[in-house]
Short mmCIF file of N, CA and C in Angstrom, two decimals:
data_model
loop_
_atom_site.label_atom_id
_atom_site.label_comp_id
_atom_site.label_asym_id
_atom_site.label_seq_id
_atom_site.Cartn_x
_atom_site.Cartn_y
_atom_site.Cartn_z
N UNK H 108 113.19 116.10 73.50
CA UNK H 108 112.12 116.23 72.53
C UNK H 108 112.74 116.22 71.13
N UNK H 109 112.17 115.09 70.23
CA UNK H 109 112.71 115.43 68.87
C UNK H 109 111.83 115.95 67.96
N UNK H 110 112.54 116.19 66.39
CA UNK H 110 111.49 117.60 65.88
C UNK H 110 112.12 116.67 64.37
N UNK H 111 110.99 116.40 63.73
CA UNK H 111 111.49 115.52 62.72
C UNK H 111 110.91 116.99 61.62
N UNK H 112 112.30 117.13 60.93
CA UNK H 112 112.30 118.57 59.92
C UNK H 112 111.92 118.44 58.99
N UNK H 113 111.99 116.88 58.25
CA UNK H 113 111.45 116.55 56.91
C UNK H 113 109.70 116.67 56.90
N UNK H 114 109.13 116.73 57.88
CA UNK H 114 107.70 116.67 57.89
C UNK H 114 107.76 118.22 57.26
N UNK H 115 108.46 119.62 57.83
CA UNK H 115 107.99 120.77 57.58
C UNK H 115 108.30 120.99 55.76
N UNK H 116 108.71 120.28 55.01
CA UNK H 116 109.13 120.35 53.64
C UNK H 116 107.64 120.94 53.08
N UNK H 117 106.43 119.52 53.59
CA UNK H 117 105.74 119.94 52.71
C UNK H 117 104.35 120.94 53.40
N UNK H 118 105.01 121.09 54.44
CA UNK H 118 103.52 122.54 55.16
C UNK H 118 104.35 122.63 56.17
N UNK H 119 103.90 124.16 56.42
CA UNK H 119 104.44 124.09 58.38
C UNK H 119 104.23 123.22 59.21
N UNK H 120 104.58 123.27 60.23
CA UNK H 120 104.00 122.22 61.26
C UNK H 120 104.34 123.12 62.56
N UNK H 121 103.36 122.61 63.72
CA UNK H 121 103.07 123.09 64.62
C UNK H 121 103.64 121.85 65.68
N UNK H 122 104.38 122.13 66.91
CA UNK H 122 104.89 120.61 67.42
C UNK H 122 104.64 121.29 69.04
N UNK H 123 104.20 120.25 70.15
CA UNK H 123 103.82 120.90 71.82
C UNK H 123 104.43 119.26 72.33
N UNK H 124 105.39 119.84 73.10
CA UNK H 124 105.79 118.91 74.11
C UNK H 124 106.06 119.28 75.08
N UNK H 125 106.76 118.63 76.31
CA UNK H 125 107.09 118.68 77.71
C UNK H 125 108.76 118.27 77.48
N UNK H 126 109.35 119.06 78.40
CA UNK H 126 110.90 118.73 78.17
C UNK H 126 111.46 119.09 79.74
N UNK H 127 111.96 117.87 80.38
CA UNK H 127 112.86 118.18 81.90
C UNK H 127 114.27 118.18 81.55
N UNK H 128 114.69 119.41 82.53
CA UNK H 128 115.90 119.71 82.41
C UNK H 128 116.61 120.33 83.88
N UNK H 129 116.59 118.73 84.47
CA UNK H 129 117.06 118.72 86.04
C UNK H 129 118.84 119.58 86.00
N UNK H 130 119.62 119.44 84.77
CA UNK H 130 120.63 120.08 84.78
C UNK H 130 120.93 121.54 85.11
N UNK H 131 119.93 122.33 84.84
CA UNK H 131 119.70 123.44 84.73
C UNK H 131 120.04 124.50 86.28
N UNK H 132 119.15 123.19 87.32
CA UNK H 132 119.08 123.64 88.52
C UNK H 132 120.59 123.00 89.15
N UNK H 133 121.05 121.95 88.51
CA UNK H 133 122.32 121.81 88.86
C UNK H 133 123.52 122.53 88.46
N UNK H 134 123.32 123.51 87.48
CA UNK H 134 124.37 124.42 87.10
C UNK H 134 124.32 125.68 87.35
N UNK H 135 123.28 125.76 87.91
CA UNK H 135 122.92 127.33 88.57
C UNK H 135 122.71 127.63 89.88
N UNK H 136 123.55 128.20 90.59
CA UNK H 136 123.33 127.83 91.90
C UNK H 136 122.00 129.00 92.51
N UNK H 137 121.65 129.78 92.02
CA UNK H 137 120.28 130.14 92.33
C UNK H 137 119.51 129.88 92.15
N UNK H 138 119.33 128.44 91.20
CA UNK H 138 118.36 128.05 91.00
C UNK H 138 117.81 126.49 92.21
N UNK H 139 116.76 126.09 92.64
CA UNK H 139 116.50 125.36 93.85
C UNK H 139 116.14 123.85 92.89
N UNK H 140 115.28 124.72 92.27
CA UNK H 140 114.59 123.39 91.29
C UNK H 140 113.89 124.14 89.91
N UNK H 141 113.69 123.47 88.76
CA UNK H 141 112.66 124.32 87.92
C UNK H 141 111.93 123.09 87.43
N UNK H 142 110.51 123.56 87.10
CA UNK H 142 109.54 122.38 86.70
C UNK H 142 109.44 121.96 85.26
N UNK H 143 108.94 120.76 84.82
CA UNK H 143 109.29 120.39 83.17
C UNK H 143 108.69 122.00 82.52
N UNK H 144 109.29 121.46 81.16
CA UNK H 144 109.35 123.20 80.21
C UNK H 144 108.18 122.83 79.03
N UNK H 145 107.14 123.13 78.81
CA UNK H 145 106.62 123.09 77.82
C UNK H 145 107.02 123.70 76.68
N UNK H 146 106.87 123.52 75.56
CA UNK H 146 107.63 123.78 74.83
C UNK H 146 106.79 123.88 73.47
N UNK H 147 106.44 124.64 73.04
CA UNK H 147 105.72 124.71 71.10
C UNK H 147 106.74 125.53 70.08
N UNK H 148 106.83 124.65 69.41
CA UNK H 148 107.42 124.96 68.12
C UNK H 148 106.78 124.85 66.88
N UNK H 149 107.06 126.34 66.23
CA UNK H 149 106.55 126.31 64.68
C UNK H 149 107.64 126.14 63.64
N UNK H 150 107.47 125.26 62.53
CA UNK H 150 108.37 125.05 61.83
C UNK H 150 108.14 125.11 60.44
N UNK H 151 108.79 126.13 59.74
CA UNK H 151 108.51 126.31 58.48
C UNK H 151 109.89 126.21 57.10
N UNK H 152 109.56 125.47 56.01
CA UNK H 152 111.01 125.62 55.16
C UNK H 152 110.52 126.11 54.07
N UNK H 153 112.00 126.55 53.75
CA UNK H 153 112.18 128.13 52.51
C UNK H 153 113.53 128.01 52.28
N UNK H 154 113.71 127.43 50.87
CA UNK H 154 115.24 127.58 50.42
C UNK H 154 115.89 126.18 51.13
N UNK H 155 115.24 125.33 51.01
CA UNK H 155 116.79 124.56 52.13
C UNK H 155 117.12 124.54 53.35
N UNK H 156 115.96 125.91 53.91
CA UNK H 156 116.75 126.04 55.50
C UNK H 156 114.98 125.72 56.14
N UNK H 157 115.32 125.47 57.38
CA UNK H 157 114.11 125.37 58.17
C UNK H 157 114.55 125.91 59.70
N UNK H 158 113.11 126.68 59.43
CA UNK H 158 113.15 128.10 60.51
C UNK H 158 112.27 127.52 61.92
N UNK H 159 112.63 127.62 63.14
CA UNK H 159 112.17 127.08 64.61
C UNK H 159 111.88 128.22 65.29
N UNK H 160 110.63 128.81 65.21
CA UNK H 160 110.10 129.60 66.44
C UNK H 160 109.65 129.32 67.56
N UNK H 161 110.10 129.10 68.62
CA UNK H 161 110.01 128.16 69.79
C UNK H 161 109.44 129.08 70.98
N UNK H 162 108.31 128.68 71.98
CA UNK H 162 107.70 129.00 72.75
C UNK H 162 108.10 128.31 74.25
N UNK H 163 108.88 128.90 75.12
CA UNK H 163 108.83 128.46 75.96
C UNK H 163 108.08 128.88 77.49
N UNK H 164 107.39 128.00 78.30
CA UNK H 164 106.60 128.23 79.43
C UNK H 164 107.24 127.43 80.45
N UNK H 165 107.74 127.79 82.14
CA UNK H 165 108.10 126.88 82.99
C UNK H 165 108.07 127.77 84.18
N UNK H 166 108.04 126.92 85.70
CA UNK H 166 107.78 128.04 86.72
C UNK H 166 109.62 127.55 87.50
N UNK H 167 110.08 128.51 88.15
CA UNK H 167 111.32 128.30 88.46
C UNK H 167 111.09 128.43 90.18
N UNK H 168 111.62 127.92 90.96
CA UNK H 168 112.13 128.57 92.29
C UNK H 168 113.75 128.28 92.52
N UNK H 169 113.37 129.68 92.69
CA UNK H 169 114.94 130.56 92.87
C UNK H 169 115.62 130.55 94.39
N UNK H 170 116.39 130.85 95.05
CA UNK H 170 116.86 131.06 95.99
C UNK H 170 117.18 132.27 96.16
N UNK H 171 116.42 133.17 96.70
CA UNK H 171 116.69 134.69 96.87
C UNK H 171 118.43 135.02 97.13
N UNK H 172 119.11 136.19 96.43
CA UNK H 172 120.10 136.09 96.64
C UNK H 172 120.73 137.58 97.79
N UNK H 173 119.41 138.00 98.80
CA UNK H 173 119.76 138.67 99.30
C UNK H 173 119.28 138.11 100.82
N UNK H 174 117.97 136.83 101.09
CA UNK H 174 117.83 136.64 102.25
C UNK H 174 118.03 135.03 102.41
N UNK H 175 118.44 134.39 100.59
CA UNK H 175 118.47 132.96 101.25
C UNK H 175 116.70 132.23 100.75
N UNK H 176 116.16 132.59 100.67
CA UNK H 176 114.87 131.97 100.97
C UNK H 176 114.45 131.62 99.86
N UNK H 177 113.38 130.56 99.54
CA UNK H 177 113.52 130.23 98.40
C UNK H 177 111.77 131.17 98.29
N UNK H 178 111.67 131.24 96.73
CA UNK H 178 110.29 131.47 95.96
C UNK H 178 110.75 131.46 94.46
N UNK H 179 109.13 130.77 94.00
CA UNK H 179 108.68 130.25 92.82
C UNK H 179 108.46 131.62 91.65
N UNK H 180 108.83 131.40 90.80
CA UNK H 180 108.48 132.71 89.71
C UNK H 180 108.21 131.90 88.12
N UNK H 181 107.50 132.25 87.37
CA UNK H 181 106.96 132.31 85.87
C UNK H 181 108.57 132.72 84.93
N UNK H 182 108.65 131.46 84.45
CA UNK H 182 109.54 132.09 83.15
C UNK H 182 109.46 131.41 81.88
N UNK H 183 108.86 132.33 81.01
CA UNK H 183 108.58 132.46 79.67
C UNK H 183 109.41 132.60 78.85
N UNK H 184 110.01 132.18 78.05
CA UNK H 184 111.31 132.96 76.67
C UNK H 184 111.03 132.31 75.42
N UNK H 185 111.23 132.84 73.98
CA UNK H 185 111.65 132.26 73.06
C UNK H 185 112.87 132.29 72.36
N UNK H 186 112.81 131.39 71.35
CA UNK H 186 113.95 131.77 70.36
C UNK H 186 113.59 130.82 69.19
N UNK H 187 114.71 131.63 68.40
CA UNK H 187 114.12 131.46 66.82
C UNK H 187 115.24 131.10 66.33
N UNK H 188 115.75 129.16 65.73
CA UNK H 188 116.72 128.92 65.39
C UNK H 188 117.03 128.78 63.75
N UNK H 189 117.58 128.99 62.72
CA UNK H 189 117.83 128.44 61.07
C UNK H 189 118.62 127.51 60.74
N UNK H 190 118.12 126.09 60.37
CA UNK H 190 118.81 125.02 60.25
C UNK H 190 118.79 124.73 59.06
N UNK H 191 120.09 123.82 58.43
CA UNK H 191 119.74 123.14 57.35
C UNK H 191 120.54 122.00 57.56
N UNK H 192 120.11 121.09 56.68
CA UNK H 192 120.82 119.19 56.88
C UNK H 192 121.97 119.29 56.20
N UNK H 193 123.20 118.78 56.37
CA UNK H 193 124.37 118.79 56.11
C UNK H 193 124.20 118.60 55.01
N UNK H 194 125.01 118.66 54.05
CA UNK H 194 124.61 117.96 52.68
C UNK H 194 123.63 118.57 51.23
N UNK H 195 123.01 119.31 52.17
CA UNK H 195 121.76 120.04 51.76
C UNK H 195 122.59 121.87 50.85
N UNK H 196 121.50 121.96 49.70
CA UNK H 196 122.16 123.67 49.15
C UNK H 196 121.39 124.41 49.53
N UNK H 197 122.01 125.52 50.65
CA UNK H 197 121.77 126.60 51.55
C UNK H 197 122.37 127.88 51.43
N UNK H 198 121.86 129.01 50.81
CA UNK H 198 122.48 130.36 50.91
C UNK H 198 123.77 130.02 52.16
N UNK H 199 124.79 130.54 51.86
CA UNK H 199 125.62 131.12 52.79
C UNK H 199 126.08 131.81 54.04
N UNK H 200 125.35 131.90 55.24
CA UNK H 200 124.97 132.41 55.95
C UNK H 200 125.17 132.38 56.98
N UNK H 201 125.80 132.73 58.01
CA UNK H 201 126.43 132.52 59.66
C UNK H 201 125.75 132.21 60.35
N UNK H 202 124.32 132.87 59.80
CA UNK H 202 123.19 132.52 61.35
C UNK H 202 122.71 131.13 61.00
N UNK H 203 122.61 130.64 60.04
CA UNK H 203 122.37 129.26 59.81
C UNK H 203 122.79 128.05 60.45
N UNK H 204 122.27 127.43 61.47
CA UNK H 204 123.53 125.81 61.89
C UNK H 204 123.22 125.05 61.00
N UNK H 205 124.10 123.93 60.91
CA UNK H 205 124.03 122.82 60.30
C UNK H 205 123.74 121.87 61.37
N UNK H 206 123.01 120.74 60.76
CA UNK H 206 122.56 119.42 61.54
C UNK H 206 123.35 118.27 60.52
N UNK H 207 123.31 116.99 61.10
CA UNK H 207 123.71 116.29 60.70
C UNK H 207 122.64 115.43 60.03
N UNK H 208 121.55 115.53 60.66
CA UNK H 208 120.40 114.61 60.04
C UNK H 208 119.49 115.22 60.17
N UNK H 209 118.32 115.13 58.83
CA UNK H 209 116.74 115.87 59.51
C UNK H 209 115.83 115.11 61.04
N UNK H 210 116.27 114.62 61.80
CA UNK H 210 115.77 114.09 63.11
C UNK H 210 116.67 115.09 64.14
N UNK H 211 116.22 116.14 64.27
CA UNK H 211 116.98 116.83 65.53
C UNK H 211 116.40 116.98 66.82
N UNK H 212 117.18 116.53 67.96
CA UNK H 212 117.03 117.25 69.68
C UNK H 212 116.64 118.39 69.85
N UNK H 213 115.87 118.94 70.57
CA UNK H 213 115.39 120.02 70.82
C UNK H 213 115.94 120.42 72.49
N UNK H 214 116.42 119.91 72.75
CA UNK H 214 116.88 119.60 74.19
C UNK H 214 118.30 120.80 74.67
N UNK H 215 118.60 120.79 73.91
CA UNK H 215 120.10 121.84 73.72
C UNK H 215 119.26 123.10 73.51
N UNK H 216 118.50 122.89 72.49
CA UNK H 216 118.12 124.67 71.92
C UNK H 216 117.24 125.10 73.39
N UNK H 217 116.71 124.75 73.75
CA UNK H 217 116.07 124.83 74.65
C UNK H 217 116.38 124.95 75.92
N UNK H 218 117.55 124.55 76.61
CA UNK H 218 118.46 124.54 77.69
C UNK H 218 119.38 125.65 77.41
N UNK H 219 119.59 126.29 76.56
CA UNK H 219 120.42 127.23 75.93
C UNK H 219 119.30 128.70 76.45
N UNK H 220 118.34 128.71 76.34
CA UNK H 220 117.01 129.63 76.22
C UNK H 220 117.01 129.78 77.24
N UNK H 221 116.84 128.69 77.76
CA UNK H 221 116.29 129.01 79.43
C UNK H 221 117.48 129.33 80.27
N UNK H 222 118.77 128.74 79.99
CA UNK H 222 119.79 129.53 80.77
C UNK H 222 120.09 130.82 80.44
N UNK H 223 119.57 131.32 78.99
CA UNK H 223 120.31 132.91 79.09
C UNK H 223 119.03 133.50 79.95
N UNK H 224 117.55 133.06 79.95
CA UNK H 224 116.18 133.57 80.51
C UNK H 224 116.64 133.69 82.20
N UNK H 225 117.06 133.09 82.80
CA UNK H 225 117.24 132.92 83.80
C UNK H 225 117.82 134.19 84.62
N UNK H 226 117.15 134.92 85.94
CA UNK H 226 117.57 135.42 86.61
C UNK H 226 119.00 135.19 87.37
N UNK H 227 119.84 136.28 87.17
CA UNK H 227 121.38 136.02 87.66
C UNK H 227 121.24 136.18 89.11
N UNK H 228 120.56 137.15 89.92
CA UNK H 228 120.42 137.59 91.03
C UNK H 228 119.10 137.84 91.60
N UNK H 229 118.61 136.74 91.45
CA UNK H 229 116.76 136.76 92.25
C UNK H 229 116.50 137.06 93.24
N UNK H 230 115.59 137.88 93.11
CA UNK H 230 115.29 138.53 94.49
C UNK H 230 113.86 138.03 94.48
N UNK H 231 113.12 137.51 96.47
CA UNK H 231 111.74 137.39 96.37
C UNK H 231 110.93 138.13 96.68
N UNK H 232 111.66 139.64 96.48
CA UNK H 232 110.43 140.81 96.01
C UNK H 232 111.36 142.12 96.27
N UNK H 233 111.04 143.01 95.86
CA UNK H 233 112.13 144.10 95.12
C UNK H 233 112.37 144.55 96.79
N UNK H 234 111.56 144.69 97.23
CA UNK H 234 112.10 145.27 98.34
C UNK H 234 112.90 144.60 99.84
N UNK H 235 113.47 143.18 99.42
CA UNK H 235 114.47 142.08 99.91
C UNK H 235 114.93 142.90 100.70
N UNK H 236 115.07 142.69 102.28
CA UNK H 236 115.96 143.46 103.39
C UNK H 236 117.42 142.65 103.34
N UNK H 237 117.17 141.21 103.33
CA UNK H 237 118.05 140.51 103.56
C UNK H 237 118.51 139.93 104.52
N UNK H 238 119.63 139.30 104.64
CA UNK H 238 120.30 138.98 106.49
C UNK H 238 121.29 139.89 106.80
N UNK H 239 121.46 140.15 108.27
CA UNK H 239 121.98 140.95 108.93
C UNK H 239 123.69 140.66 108.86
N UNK H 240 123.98 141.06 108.81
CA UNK H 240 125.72 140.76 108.47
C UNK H 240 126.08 140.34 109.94
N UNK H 241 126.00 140.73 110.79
CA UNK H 241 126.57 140.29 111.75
C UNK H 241 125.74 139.15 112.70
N UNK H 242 124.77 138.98 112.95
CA UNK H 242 123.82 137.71 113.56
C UNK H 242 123.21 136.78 112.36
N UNK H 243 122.97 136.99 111.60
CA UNK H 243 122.78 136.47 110.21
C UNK H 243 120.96 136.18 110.19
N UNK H 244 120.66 136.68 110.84
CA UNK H 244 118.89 137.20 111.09
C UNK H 244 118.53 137.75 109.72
N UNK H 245 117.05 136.95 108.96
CA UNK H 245 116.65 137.69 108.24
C UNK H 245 115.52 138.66 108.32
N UNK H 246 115.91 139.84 107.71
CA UNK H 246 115.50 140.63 107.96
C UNK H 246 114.13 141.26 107.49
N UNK H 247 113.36 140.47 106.88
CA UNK H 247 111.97 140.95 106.03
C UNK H 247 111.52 140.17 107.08
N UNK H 248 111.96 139.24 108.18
CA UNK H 248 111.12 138.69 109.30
C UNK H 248 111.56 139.33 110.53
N UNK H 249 112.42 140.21 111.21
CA UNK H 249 112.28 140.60 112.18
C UNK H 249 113.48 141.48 112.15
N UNK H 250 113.45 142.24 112.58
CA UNK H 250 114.55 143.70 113.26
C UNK H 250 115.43 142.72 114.13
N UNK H 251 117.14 142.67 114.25
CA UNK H 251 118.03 142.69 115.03
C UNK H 251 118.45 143.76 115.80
N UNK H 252 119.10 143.45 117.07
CA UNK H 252 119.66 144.57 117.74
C UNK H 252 120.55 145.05 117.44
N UNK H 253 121.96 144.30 116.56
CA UNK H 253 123.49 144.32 116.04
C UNK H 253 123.45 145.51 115.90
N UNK H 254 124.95 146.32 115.64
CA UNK H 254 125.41 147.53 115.41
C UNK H 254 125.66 147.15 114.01
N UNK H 255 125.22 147.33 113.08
CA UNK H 255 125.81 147.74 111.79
C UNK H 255 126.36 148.41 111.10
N UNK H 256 126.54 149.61 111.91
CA UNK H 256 127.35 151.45 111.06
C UNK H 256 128.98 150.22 110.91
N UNK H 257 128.91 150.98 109.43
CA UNK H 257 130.29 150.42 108.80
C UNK H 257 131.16 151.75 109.68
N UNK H 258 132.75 151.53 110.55
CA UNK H 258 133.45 152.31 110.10
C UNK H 258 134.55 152.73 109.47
N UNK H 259 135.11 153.51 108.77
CA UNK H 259 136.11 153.70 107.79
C UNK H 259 137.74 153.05 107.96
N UNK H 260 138.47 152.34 108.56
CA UNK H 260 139.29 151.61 109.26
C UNK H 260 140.29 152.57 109.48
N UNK H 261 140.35 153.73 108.57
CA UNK H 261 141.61 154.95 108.70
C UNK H 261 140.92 155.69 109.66
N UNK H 262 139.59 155.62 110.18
CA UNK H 262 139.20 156.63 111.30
C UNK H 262 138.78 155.96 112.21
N UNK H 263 139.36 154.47 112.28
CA UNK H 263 138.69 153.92 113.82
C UNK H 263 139.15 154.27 115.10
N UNK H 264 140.73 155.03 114.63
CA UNK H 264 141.72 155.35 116.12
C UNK H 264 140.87 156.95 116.39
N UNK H 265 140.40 157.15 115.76
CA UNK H 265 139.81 158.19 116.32
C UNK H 265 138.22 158.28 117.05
N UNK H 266 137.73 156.97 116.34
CA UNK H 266 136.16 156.25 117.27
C UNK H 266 137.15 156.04 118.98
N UNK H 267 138.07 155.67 118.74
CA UNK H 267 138.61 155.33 120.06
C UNK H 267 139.11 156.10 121.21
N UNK H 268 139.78 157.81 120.62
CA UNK H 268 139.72 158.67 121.32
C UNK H 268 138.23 159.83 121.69
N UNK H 269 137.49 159.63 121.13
CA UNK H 269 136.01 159.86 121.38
C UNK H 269 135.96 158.89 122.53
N UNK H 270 135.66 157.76 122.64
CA UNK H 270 135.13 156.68 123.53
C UNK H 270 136.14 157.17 125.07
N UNK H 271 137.43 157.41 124.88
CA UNK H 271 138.02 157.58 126.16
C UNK H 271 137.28 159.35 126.68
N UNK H 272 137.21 160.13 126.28
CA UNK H 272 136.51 161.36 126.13
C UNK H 272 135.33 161.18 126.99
N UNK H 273 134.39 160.05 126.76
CA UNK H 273 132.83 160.07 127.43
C UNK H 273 133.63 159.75 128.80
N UNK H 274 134.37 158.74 128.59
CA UNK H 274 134.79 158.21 130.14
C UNK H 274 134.82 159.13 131.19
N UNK H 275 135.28 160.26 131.11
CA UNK H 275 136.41 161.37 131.59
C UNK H 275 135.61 161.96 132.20
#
């Protein structure tokens, strides 16, 4: 999506597009797929610089990271970038980027948003049982029989003189 900055010189401007970003789901491995990102931006200039309040809307499916399974979730974020054109006289300022031309991509700022928005460890509902460590059965669909008690490996020789004990 491009965002032509010289239009906001002489009024704000209001800008709504659609933006796919198949990379996203390829760099995240919890992520399965996410759907195009709508996207509104307000754009206003003051001093030289021009200010991007950006609206983002998209639905994600995740890959649960406790049973495997996939489900769909709502993710919303913004961010608010300060640009000015190379060349251009701009207060001094760190938070400011520079562009090279007033015709800028919106494609970066936006892929930037949605990867910090993004769930690190999705779960498809708080109360995720998961799979069974040892049969690999998930568990929000059915109970296994497996023994699961962890035991301590410095006290297994002693699970073992118990066990000769019942024999006896």
């Amino acid at each position: 999506m491009q965002l032509e900055l010289e239009q906001a010189k002489r009024r704000p401007m209001h800008v709504e597009g659609v933006v796919e970003l198949p990379r996203i789901a390829q760099e995240n491995p919890q992520v399965a797929r996410i759907q195009p990102v709508v996207v509104r931006v307000d754009v206003d200039f003051t001093k030289s610089v021009y200010r991007l309040r950006a609206a983002l809307a998209t639905e994600v499916e995740y890959v649960c990271s406790r049973c495997l399974e996939s489900f769909t979730a709502p993710l919303q974020t913004e961010f608010t970038e300060r640009l000015r054109v190379l060349g251009t006289e701009a207060a001094a300022d760190e938070d400011i980027l520079t562009v090279d031309s007033p015709t800028v991509l919106l494609d970066p700022y936006v892929e930037q948003a949605l990867n910090l928005a993004l769930e690190y460890r999705p779960l498809c509902r708080g109360d995720c049982r998961g799979l069974c460590v040892e049969c690999g059965c998930n568990l929000n669909e059915r109970q296994c029989s497996c023994d699961t008690r962890r035991v301590d490996p410095r006290l297994a020789v002693l699970q073992d003189l118990l066990s000769k004990d019942d024999s006896e």
